[in-house]
Coordinates of C-alpha atoms in Angstrom, one line a residue:
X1 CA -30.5 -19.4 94.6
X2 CA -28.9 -16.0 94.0
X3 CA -28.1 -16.6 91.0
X4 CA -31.8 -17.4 89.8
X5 CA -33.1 -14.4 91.7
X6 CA -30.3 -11.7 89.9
X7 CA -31.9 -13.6 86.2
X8 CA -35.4 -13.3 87.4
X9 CA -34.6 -9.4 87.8
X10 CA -32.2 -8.7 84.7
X11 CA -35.1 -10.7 82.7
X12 CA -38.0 -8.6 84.0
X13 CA -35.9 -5.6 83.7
X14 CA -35.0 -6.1 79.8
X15 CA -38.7 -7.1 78.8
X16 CA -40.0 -3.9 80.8
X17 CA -37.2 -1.7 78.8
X18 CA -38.4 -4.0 75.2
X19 CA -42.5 -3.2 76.3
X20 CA -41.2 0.6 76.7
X21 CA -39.5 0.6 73.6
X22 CA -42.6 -0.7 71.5
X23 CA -41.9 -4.3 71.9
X24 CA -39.9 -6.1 69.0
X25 CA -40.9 -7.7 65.7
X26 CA -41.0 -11.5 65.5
X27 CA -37.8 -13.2 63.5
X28 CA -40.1 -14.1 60.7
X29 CA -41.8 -10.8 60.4
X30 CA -38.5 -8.8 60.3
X31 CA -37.9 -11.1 57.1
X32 CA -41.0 -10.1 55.7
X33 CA -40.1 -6.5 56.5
X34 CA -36.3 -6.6 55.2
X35 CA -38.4 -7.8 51.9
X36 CA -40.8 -4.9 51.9
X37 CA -37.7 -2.9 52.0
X38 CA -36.1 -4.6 49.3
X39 CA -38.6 -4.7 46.9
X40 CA -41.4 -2.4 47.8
X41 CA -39.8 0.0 48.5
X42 CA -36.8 -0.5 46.0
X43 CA -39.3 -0.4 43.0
X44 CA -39.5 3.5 43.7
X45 CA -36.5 4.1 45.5
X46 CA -34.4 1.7 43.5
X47 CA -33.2 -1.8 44.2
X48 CA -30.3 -0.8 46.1
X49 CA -32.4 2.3 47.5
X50 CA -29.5 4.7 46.1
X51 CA -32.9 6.6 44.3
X52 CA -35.1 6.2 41.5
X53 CA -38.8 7.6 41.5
X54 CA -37.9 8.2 44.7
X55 CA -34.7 9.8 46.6
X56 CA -31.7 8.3 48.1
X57 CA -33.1 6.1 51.7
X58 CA -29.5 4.6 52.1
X59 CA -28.4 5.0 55.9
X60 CA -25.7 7.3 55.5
X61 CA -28.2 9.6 53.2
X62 CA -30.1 9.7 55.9
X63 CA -28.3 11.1 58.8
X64 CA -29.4 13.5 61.1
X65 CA -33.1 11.8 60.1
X66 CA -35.3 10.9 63.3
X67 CA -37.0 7.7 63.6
X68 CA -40.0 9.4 64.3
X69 CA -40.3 11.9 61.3
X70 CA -39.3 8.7 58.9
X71 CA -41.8 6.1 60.5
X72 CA -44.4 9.3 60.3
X73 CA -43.6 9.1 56.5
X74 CA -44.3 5.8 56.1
X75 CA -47.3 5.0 57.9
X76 CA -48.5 8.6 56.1
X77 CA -47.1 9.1 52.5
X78 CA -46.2 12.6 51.8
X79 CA -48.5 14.8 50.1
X80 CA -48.3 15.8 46.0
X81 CA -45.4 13.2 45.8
X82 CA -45.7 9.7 44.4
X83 CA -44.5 8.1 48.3
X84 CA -48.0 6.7 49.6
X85 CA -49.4 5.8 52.8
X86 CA -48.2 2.6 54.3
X87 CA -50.7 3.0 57.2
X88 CA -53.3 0.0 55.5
X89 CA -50.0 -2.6 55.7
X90 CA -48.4 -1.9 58.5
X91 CA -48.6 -1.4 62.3
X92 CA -46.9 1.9 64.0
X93 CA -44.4 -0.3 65.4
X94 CA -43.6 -2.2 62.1
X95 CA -43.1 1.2 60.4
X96 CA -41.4 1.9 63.5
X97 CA -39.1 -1.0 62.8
X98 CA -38.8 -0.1 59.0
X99 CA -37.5 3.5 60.0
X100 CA -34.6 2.2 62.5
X101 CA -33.7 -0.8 59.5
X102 CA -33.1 2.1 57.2
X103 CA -31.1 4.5 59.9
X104 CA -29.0 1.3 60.8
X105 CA -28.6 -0.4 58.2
X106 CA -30.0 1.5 54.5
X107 CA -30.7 -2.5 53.4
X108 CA -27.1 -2.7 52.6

């Protein structure tokens, strides 16, 4: 019975810390995402996001960026540049999710 109880609380615990955190993205959407990445966003920023149109958005070219400044980016564009506003196609918390992909991971 312990046992259960110690579950109950680690679960409720770890779905209050994933509500605090914005919640997650469903398996399918990430996909969808990583594809936005690749694709949308590679036809500007190149296919392997090393820079085109637009600059570098690899991971280690963007160190020292903050999750919130990028996922401000995206939802907004940035003015007199070619990057739009993503705000029409995605949620905060999917631009959200976009930002940390390219921090952790720059769509290796």
């Amino acid at each position: 019975m312990f046992r259960r109880e110690v579950f109950a609380l680690v679960a409720t615990f770890m779905a209050s810390a994933q509500a605090f955190a914005g919640g997650t993205i469903e398996p399918g959407r990430a996909q969808e995402l990583e594809r936005l990445v690749r694709h949308d966003c590679g036809s500007c920023h190149g296919m392997t996001l090393k820079g085109g149109l637009g600059p570098n958005i690899r991971a280690q070219r963007l160190v020292g960026a903050s999750v919130e400044a990028l996922t401000e980016i995206i939802l907004n564009g940035v003015a007199n540049t070619p990057m739009p506003p993503w705000r029409s196609l995605l949620s905060e918390k999917e631009a959200r999710w976009v930002a940390e992909y390219l921090l952790r991971e720059g769509a290796q």
